[in-house]
Amino acid sequence: MAKQANAKKIGIVLNTAWNIVNFRLGLIKQLIAEGHEVVAIAPADEYVPQIEALGARFLALNQLERKGSNPLREMKLCRELYKVFRAERLDLVLLYTIKPNIYGALAAKWAGIPSICTVTGLGYTFFA
């Protein structure tokens, strides 16, 4: 499919590739159908081939630990996201789940890229 003149390069960031497959496939399909380039960004797992089969590119995050709270590791995640956003020259970043929302929004701001944060679910904070 030829890229349309107003097509954008859109990054979608979540805490797992599983999450992308189970909750964002429809969004990815629609964005690609509209001529946008989609870059899915998350830690790699066995669901990556399903994402790539849609026509989206997948970039693995190495520093994202869903349950981690090491401040140094969190700073490394923020830096990793910033580097990915700058290297990819994204036009827009869609952020889902808590750590991508927090650190991705900061990284996008520093990279000068518009971002949209979506809060999904309650997260681990509310589990007994």
CSV table of N, CA and C in Angstrom, one decimal:
chain,number,residue,atom,x,y,z
A,1,MET,N,0.8,-1.2,0.0
A,1,MET,CA,0.0,0.0,0.0
A,1,MET,C,0.9,1.2,0.0
A,2,ALA,N,0.6,2.2,-0.9
A,2,ALA,CA,1.4,3.4,-1.0
A,2,ALA,C,1.0,4.3,0.2
A,3,LYS,N,2.1,5.0,0.7
A,3,LYS,CA,1.9,5.9,1.9
A,3,LYS,C,1.2,7.1,1.4
A,4,GLN,N,0.1,7.5,2.1
A,4,GLN,CA,-0.7,8.7,1.8
A,4,GLN,C,0.1,9.9,2.2
A,5,ALA,N,-0.2,11.1,1.6
A,5,ALA,CA,0.5,12.3,1.8
A,5,ALA,C,0.4,12.8,3.3
A,6,ASN,N,-0.8,12.5,3.9
A,6,ASN,CA,-1.0,12.9,5.3
A,6,ASN,C,-0.7,11.8,6.3
A,7,ALA,N,-0.1,10.7,5.9
A,7,ALA,CA,0.1,9.6,6.7
A,7,ALA,C,1.2,10.0,7.8
A,8,LYS,N,1.0,9.4,9.0
A,8,LYS,CA,1.9,9.6,10.1
A,8,LYS,C,2.6,8.4,10.5
A,9,LYS,N,3.7,8.5,11.2
A,9,LYS,CA,4.4,7.4,11.8
A,9,LYS,C,4.0,7.4,13.3
A,10,ILE,N,3.3,6.4,13.7
A,10,ILE,CA,2.7,6.4,15.0
A,10,ILE,C,3.3,5.3,15.9
A,11,GLY,N,3.8,5.6,17.0
A,11,GLY,CA,4.3,4.6,18.0
A,11,GLY,C,3.2,4.3,19.0
A,12,ILE,N,3.1,3.0,19.3
A,12,ILE,CA,2.1,2.5,20.3
A,12,ILE,C,3.0,1.7,21.3
A,13,VAL,N,2.9,2.2,22.6
A,13,VAL,CA,3.8,1.7,23.6
A,13,VAL,C,2.9,1.1,24.7
A,14,LEU,N,3.2,-0.2,25.0
A,14,LEU,CA,2.5,-0.9,26.1
A,14,LEU,C,3.6,-1.7,26.9
A,15,ASN,N,3.1,-2.3,28.0
A,15,ASN,CA,4.1,-3.0,28.9
A,15,ASN,C,4.3,-4.5,28.4
A,16,THR,N,3.6,-5.0,27.5
A,16,THR,CA,3.8,-6.3,26.9
A,16,THR,C,3.3,-6.4,25.5
A,17,ALA,N,3.9,-7.2,24.7
A,17,ALA,CA,3.4,-7.5,23.4
A,17,ALA,C,2.1,-8.2,23.4
A,18,TRP,N,1.9,-9.1,24.5
A,18,TRP,CA,0.7,-9.8,24.7
A,18,TRP,C,-0.5,-8.8,24.8
A,19,ASN,N,-0.2,-7.7,25.5
A,19,ASN,CA,-1.2,-6.6,25.7
A,19,ASN,C,-1.6,-6.0,24.4
A,20,ILE,N,-0.6,-5.8,23.5
A,20,ILE,CA,-0.9,-5.2,22.2
A,20,ILE,C,-1.8,-6.1,21.4
A,21,VAL,N,-1.5,-7.4,21.4
A,21,VAL,CA,-2.3,-8.4,20.6
A,21,VAL,C,-3.7,-8.5,21.2
A,22,ASN,N,-3.8,-8.5,22.5
A,22,ASN,CA,-5.1,-8.7,23.1
A,22,ASN,C,-6.0,-7.5,23.1
A,23,PHE,N,-5.4,-6.3,23.1
A,23,PHE,CA,-6.2,-5.1,23.3
A,23,PHE,C,-6.1,-4.0,22.2
A,24,ARG,N,-5.1,-4.1,21.3
A,24,ARG,CA,-4.8,-3.0,20.4
A,24,ARG,C,-4.7,-3.4,18.9
A,25,LEU,N,-5.0,-4.7,18.6
A,25,LEU,CA,-5.0,-5.1,17.2
A,25,LEU,C,-5.9,-4.4,16.3
A,26,GLY,N,-7.1,-4.1,16.8
A,26,GLY,CA,-8.1,-3.4,16.0
A,26,GLY,C,-7.6,-2.0,15.7
A,27,LEU,N,-7.0,-1.3,16.6
A,27,LEU,CA,-6.4,0.0,16.4
A,27,LEU,C,-5.3,-0.1,15.4
A,28,ILE,N,-4.4,-1.0,15.5
A,28,ILE,CA,-3.3,-1.1,14.6
A,28,ILE,C,-3.8,-1.4,13.2
A,29,LYS,N,-4.8,-2.3,13.1
A,29,LYS,CA,-5.3,-2.6,11.7
A,29,LYS,C,-5.9,-1.4,11.1
A,30,GLN,N,-6.7,-0.6,11.9
A,30,GLN,CA,-7.3,0.6,11.4
A,30,GLN,C,-6.3,1.7,10.9
A,31,LEU,N,-5.3,1.9,11.8
A,31,LEU,CA,-4.2,2.9,11.4
A,31,LEU,C,-3.5,2.5,10.2
A,32,ILE,N,-3.1,1.2,10.0
A,32,ILE,CA,-2.5,0.7,8.8
A,32,ILE,C,-3.4,0.9,7.6
A,33,ALA,N,-4.7,0.6,7.8
A,33,ALA,CA,-5.6,0.7,6.7
A,33,ALA,C,-5.7,2.1,6.2
A,34,GLU,N,-5.6,3.1,7.1
A,34,GLU,CA,-5.6,4.5,6.8
A,34,GLU,C,-4.3,5.0,6.2
A,35,GLY,N,-3.3,4.1,6.1
A,35,GLY,CA,-2.0,4.5,5.5
A,35,GLY,C,-0.9,4.9,6.4
A,36,HIS,N,-1.2,4.8,7.7
A,36,HIS,CA,-0.2,5.2,8.7
A,36,HIS,C,0.8,4.1,8.9
A,37,GLU,N,2.0,4.5,9.3
A,37,GLU,CA,3.0,3.5,9.7
A,37,GLU,C,3.0,3.3,11.2
A,38,VAL,N,2.9,2.1,11.6
A,38,VAL,CA,2.7,1.8,13.0
A,38,VAL,C,4.0,1.1,13.6
A,39,VAL,N,4.5,1.6,14.7
A,39,VAL,CA,5.6,1.0,15.3
A,39,VAL,C,5.2,0.6,16.7
A,40,ALA,N,5.1,-0.7,17.0
A,40,ALA,CA,4.7,-1.2,18.3
A,40,ALA,C,5.9,-1.4,19.1
A,41,ILE,N,5.8,-0.8,20.4
A,41,ILE,CA,7.0,-0.8,21.2
A,41,ILE,C,6.6,-1.4,22.6
A,42,ALA,N,7.3,-2.4,23.0
A,42,ALA,CA,7.0,-3.2,24.2
A,42,ALA,C,8.2,-4.2,24.5
A,43,PRO,N,8.2,-4.8,25.6
A,43,PRO,CA,9.2,-5.9,25.8
A,43,PRO,C,8.7,-7.0,24.9
A,44,ALA,N,9.7,-7.7,24.3
A,44,ALA,CA,9.4,-8.8,23.4
A,44,ALA,C,8.9,-10.0,24.1
A,45,ASP,N,7.9,-10.7,23.5
A,45,ASP,CA,7.5,-12.0,24.0
A,45,ASP,C,7.0,-12.8,22.8
A,46,GLU,N,6.3,-13.9,23.0
A,46,GLU,CA,5.9,-14.8,21.9
A,46,GLU,C,4.8,-14.2,21.0
A,47,TYR,N,4.3,-13.1,21.4
A,47,TYR,CA,3.2,-12.4,20.6
A,47,TYR,C,3.8,-11.5,19.5
A,48,VAL,N,5.0,-11.3,19.4
A,48,VAL,CA,5.6,-10.4,18.5
A,48,VAL,C,5.3,-10.7,17.0
A,49,PRO,N,5.4,-12.0,16.6
A,49,PRO,CA,5.1,-12.4,15.2
A,49,PRO,C,3.6,-12.0,14.8
A,50,GLN,N,2.7,-12.1,15.7
A,50,GLN,CA,1.3,-11.7,15.4
A,50,GLN,C,1.2,-10.2,15.1
A,51,ILE,N,2.0,-9.4,15.8
A,51,ILE,CA,2.0,-7.9,15.6
A,51,ILE,C,2.6,-7.6,14.2
A,52,GLU,N,3.7,-8.3,14.0
A,52,GLU,CA,4.4,-8.0,12.7
A,52,GLU,C,3.6,-8.5,11.5
A,53,ALA,N,2.8,-9.6,11.7
A,53,ALA,CA,2.0,-10.1,10.6
A,53,ALA,C,0.9,-9.1,10.2
A,54,LEU,N,0.6,-8.1,11.0
A,54,LEU,CA,-0.3,-7.1,10.6
A,54,LEU,C,0.3,-6.0,9.7
A,55,GLY,N,1.6,-6.0,9.7
A,55,GLY,CA,2.3,-5.0,8.9
A,55,GLY,C,2.9,-3.9,9.8
A,56,ALA,N,2.8,-4.0,11.1
A,56,ALA,CA,3.4,-3.1,12.1
A,56,ALA,C,4.9,-3.5,12.3
A,57,ARG,N,5.7,-2.6,12.6
A,57,ARG,CA,7.1,-2.9,13.0
A,57,ARG,C,7.0,-3.1,14.5
A,58,PHE,N,7.9,-3.9,15.0
A,58,PHE,CA,8.0,-4.1,16.5
A,58,PHE,C,9.4,-3.8,17.0
A,59,LEU,N,9.4,-3.0,18.0
A,59,LEU,CA,10.7,-2.6,18.7
A,59,LEU,C,10.6,-3.1,20.1
A,60,ALA,N,11.6,-3.8,20.5
A,60,ALA,CA,11.6,-4.4,21.9
A,60,ALA,C,12.2,-3.4,22.9
A,61,LEU,N,11.6,-3.3,24.0
A,61,LEU,CA,12.1,-2.5,25.1
A,61,LEU,C,12.8,-3.4,26.1
A,62,ASN,N,14.0,-3.1,26.5
A,62,ASN,CA,14.8,-3.9,27.3
A,62,ASN,C,14.7,-3.5,28.8
A,63,GLN,N,14.3,-2.3,29.1
A,63,GLN,CA,14.4,-1.8,30.5
A,63,GLN,C,13.0,-1.8,31.2
A,64,LEU,N,11.9,-2.2,30.5
A,64,LEU,CA,10.6,-2.1,31.1
A,64,LEU,C,10.4,-3.4,31.9
A,65,GLU,N,10.2,-3.2,33.2
A,65,GLU,CA,9.9,-4.3,34.1
A,65,GLU,C,8.5,-3.9,34.7
A,66,ARG,N,7.5,-4.7,34.5
A,66,ARG,CA,6.1,-4.4,34.9
A,66,ARG,C,6.0,-4.2,36.4
A,67,LYS,N,6.7,-5.0,37.2
A,67,LYS,CA,6.5,-4.9,38.6
A,67,LYS,C,7.7,-4.3,39.3
A,68,GLY,N,8.7,-3.9,38.6
A,68,GLY,CA,9.9,-3.3,39.1
A,68,GLY,C,9.7,-1.9,39.7
A,69,SER,N,10.6,-1.6,40.7
A,69,SER,CA,10.5,-0.2,41.3
A,69,SER,C,11.9,0.3,41.5
A,70,ASN,N,12.9,-0.2,40.9
A,70,ASN,CA,14.3,0.3,41.0
A,70,ASN,C,14.4,1.6,40.3
A,71,PRO,N,14.7,2.7,41.0
A,71,PRO,CA,14.7,4.0,40.4
A,71,PRO,C,15.7,4.1,39.3
A,72,LEU,N,16.9,3.5,39.4
A,72,LEU,CA,17.9,3.5,38.3
A,72,LEU,C,17.3,2.8,37.0
A,73,ARG,N,16.6,1.7,37.2
A,73,ARG,CA,16.0,1.0,36.1
A,73,ARG,C,14.9,1.8,35.4
A,74,GLU,N,14.2,2.6,36.3
A,74,GLU,CA,13.1,3.4,35.7
A,74,GLU,C,13.7,4.6,34.9
A,75,MET,N,14.8,5.1,35.4
A,75,MET,CA,15.4,6.2,34.6
A,75,MET,C,16.0,5.7,33.3
A,76,LYS,N,16.5,4.4,33.3
A,76,LYS,CA,17.0,3.8,32.1
A,76,LYS,C,15.9,3.6,31.1
A,77,LEU,N,14.7,3.2,31.6
A,77,LEU,CA,13.5,3.0,30.8
A,77,LEU,C,13.1,4.4,30.1
A,78,CYS,N,13.1,5.4,30.9
A,78,CYS,CA,12.8,6.7,30.3
A,78,CYS,C,13.8,7.1,29.2
A,79,ARG,N,15.1,6.9,29.5
A,79,ARG,CA,16.1,7.2,28.5
A,79,ARG,C,16.0,6.3,27.3
A,80,GLU,N,15.6,5.0,27.5
A,80,GLU,CA,15.5,4.1,26.3
A,80,GLU,C,14.3,4.6,25.5
A,81,LEU,N,13.2,4.9,26.1
A,81,LEU,CA,12.0,5.4,25.3
A,81,LEU,C,12.4,6.7,24.5
A,82,TYR,N,13.1,7.6,25.2
A,82,TYR,CA,13.5,8.9,24.5
A,82,TYR,C,14.3,8.5,23.3
A,83,LYS,N,15.3,7.6,23.4
A,83,LYS,CA,16.2,7.3,22.3
A,83,LYS,C,15.4,6.6,21.2
A,84,VAL,N,14.4,5.7,21.5
A,84,VAL,CA,13.6,5.1,20.5
A,84,VAL,C,12.7,6.2,19.8
A,85,PHE,N,12.1,7.0,20.5
A,85,PHE,CA,11.2,8.1,19.9
A,85,PHE,C,12.0,9.0,19.0
A,86,ARG,N,13.2,9.4,19.4
A,86,ARG,CA,14.1,10.2,18.5
A,86,ARG,C,14.6,9.5,17.3
A,87,ALA,N,15.0,8.3,17.5
A,87,ALA,CA,15.6,7.5,16.4
A,87,ALA,C,14.5,7.2,15.3
A,88,GLU,N,13.3,6.9,15.8
A,88,GLU,CA,12.2,6.6,14.9
A,88,GLU,C,11.5,7.8,14.2
A,89,ARG,N,11.8,9.0,14.8
A,89,ARG,CA,11.2,10.2,14.3
A,89,ARG,C,9.7,10.0,14.2
A,90,LEU,N,9.1,9.7,15.3
A,90,LEU,CA,7.6,9.4,15.3
A,90,LEU,C,6.9,10.8,15.2
A,91,ASP,N,5.7,10.7,14.6
A,91,ASP,CA,4.8,11.9,14.6
A,91,ASP,C,3.9,12.0,15.8
A,92,LEU,N,3.6,10.8,16.4
A,92,LEU,CA,2.7,10.7,17.5
A,92,LEU,C,3.0,9.4,18.3
A,93,VAL,N,2.8,9.5,19.6
A,93,VAL,CA,3.0,8.3,20.4
A,93,VAL,C,1.7,8.1,21.2
A,94,LEU,N,1.2,6.9,21.1
A,94,LEU,CA,0.1,6.5,21.9
A,94,LEU,C,0.6,5.6,23.1
A,95,LEU,N,0.3,6.0,24.3
A,95,LEU,CA,0.8,5.3,25.5
A,95,LEU,C,-0.3,4.7,26.3
A,96,TYR,N,-0.1,3.4,26.6
A,96,TYR,CA,-1.0,2.6,27.4
A,96,TYR,C,-0.3,1.9,28.5
A,97,THR,N,-0.9,1.7,29.6
A,97,THR,CA,-0.4,1.0,30.8
A,97,THR,C,0.4,2.0,31.6
A,98,ILE,N,0.6,1.8,32.8
A,98,ILE,CA,1.1,2.8,33.8
A,98,ILE,C,2.6,3.3,33.4
A,99,LYS,N,3.5,2.4,33.3
A,99,LYS,CA,4.9,2.8,33.1
A,99,LYS,C,5.0,3.5,31.7
A,100,PRO,N,4.5,3.0,30.6
A,100,PRO,CA,4.6,3.7,29.4
A,100,PRO,C,3.9,5.1,29.5
A,101,ASN,N,2.8,5.2,30.2
A,101,ASN,CA,2.1,6.5,30.4
A,101,ASN,C,3.1,7.5,31.1
A,102,ILE,N,3.7,7.1,32.2
A,102,ILE,CA,4.5,8.0,32.9
A,102,ILE,C,5.8,8.3,32.2
A,103,TYR,N,6.6,7.3,31.9
A,103,TYR,CA,7.9,7.5,31.4
A,103,TYR,C,7.8,7.8,29.9
A,104,GLY,N,6.9,7.3,29.2
A,104,GLY,CA,6.7,7.6,27.8
A,104,GLY,C,6.3,9.0,27.5
A,105,ALA,N,5.4,9.5,28.4
A,105,ALA,CA,5.0,10.9,28.3
A,105,ALA,C,6.2,11.9,28.5
A,106,LEU,N,7.0,11.6,29.5
A,106,LEU,CA,8.2,12.4,29.7
A,106,LEU,C,9.1,12.3,28.5
A,107,ALA,N,9.4,11.1,28.1
A,107,ALA,CA,10.3,10.9,26.9
A,107,ALA,C,9.8,11.6,25.7
A,108,ALA,N,8.5,11.5,25.4
A,108,ALA,CA,7.9,12.2,24.2
A,108,ALA,C,8.0,13.7,24.4
A,109,LYS,N,7.8,14.2,25.5
A,109,LYS,CA,7.9,15.7,25.8
A,109,LYS,C,9.3,16.1,25.5
A,110,TRP,N,10.3,15.4,26.0
A,110,TRP,CA,11.7,15.7,25.8
A,110,TRP,C,12.1,15.6,24.3
A,111,ALA,N,11.5,14.7,23.6
A,111,ALA,CA,11.8,14.5,22.2
A,111,ALA,C,11.0,15.4,21.3
A,112,GLY,N,10.1,16.2,21.9
A,112,GLY,CA,9.3,17.1,21.1
A,112,GLY,C,8.2,16.4,20.2
A,113,ILE,N,7.7,15.3,20.7
A,113,ILE,CA,6.7,14.5,20.0
A,113,ILE,C,5.4,14.5,20.8
A,114,PRO,N,4.3,14.8,20.1
A,114,PRO,CA,3.0,14.7,20.8
A,114,PRO,C,2.7,13.3,21.3
A,115,SER,N,2.1,13.2,22.4
A,115,SER,CA,1.7,11.9,22.9
A,115,SER,C,0.3,12.0,23.5
A,116,ILE,N,-0.3,10.8,23.5
A,116,ILE,CA,-1.7,10.6,24.1
A,116,ILE,C,-1.6,9.5,25.1
A,117,CYS,N,-1.9,9.8,26.4
A,117,CYS,CA,-1.9,8.7,27.4
A,117,CYS,C,-3.3,8.2,27.6
A,118,THR,N,-3.4,6.9,27.7
A,118,THR,CA,-4.7,6.3,28.0
A,118,THR,C,-4.5,5.4,29.2
A,119,VAL,N,-5.3,5.6,30.3
A,119,VAL,CA,-5.2,4.8,31.5
A,119,VAL,C,-6.1,3.6,31.3
A,120,THR,N,-5.6,2.4,31.4
A,120,THR,CA,-6.4,1.2,31.2
A,120,THR,C,-6.3,0.4,32.5
A,121,GLY,N,-7.4,0.1,33.1
A,121,GLY,CA,-7.5,-0.8,34.3
A,121,GLY,C,-6.9,-0.1,35.5
A,122,LEU,N,-6.9,-0.9,36.6
A,122,LEU,CA,-6.4,-0.4,37.9
A,122,LEU,C,-4.9,-0.7,38.1
A,123,GLY,N,-4.4,-1.7,37.4
A,123,GLY,CA,-3.0,-2.0,37.7
A,123,GLY,C,-2.8,-2.8,38.9
A,124,TYR,N,-1.5,-3.1,39.3
A,124,TYR,CA,-1.2,-3.9,40.4
A,124,TYR,C,-1.5,-3.2,41.8
A,125,THR,N,-1.6,-1.9,41.8
A,125,THR,CA,-1.8,-1.2,43.0
A,125,THR,C,-3.0,-1.6,43.8
A,126,PHE,N,-4.0,-2.0,43.1
A,126,PHE,CA,-5.3,-2.4,43.7
A,126,PHE,C,-5.5,-3.9,43.9
A,127,PHE,N,-4.5,-4.7,43.6
A,127,PHE,CA,-4.7,-6.1,43.9
A,127,PHE,C,-4.3,-6.4,45.3
A,128,ALA,N,-5.1,-7.3,46.0
A,128,ALA,CA,-4.9,-7.6,47.4
A,128,ALA,C,-3.8,-8.6,47.5
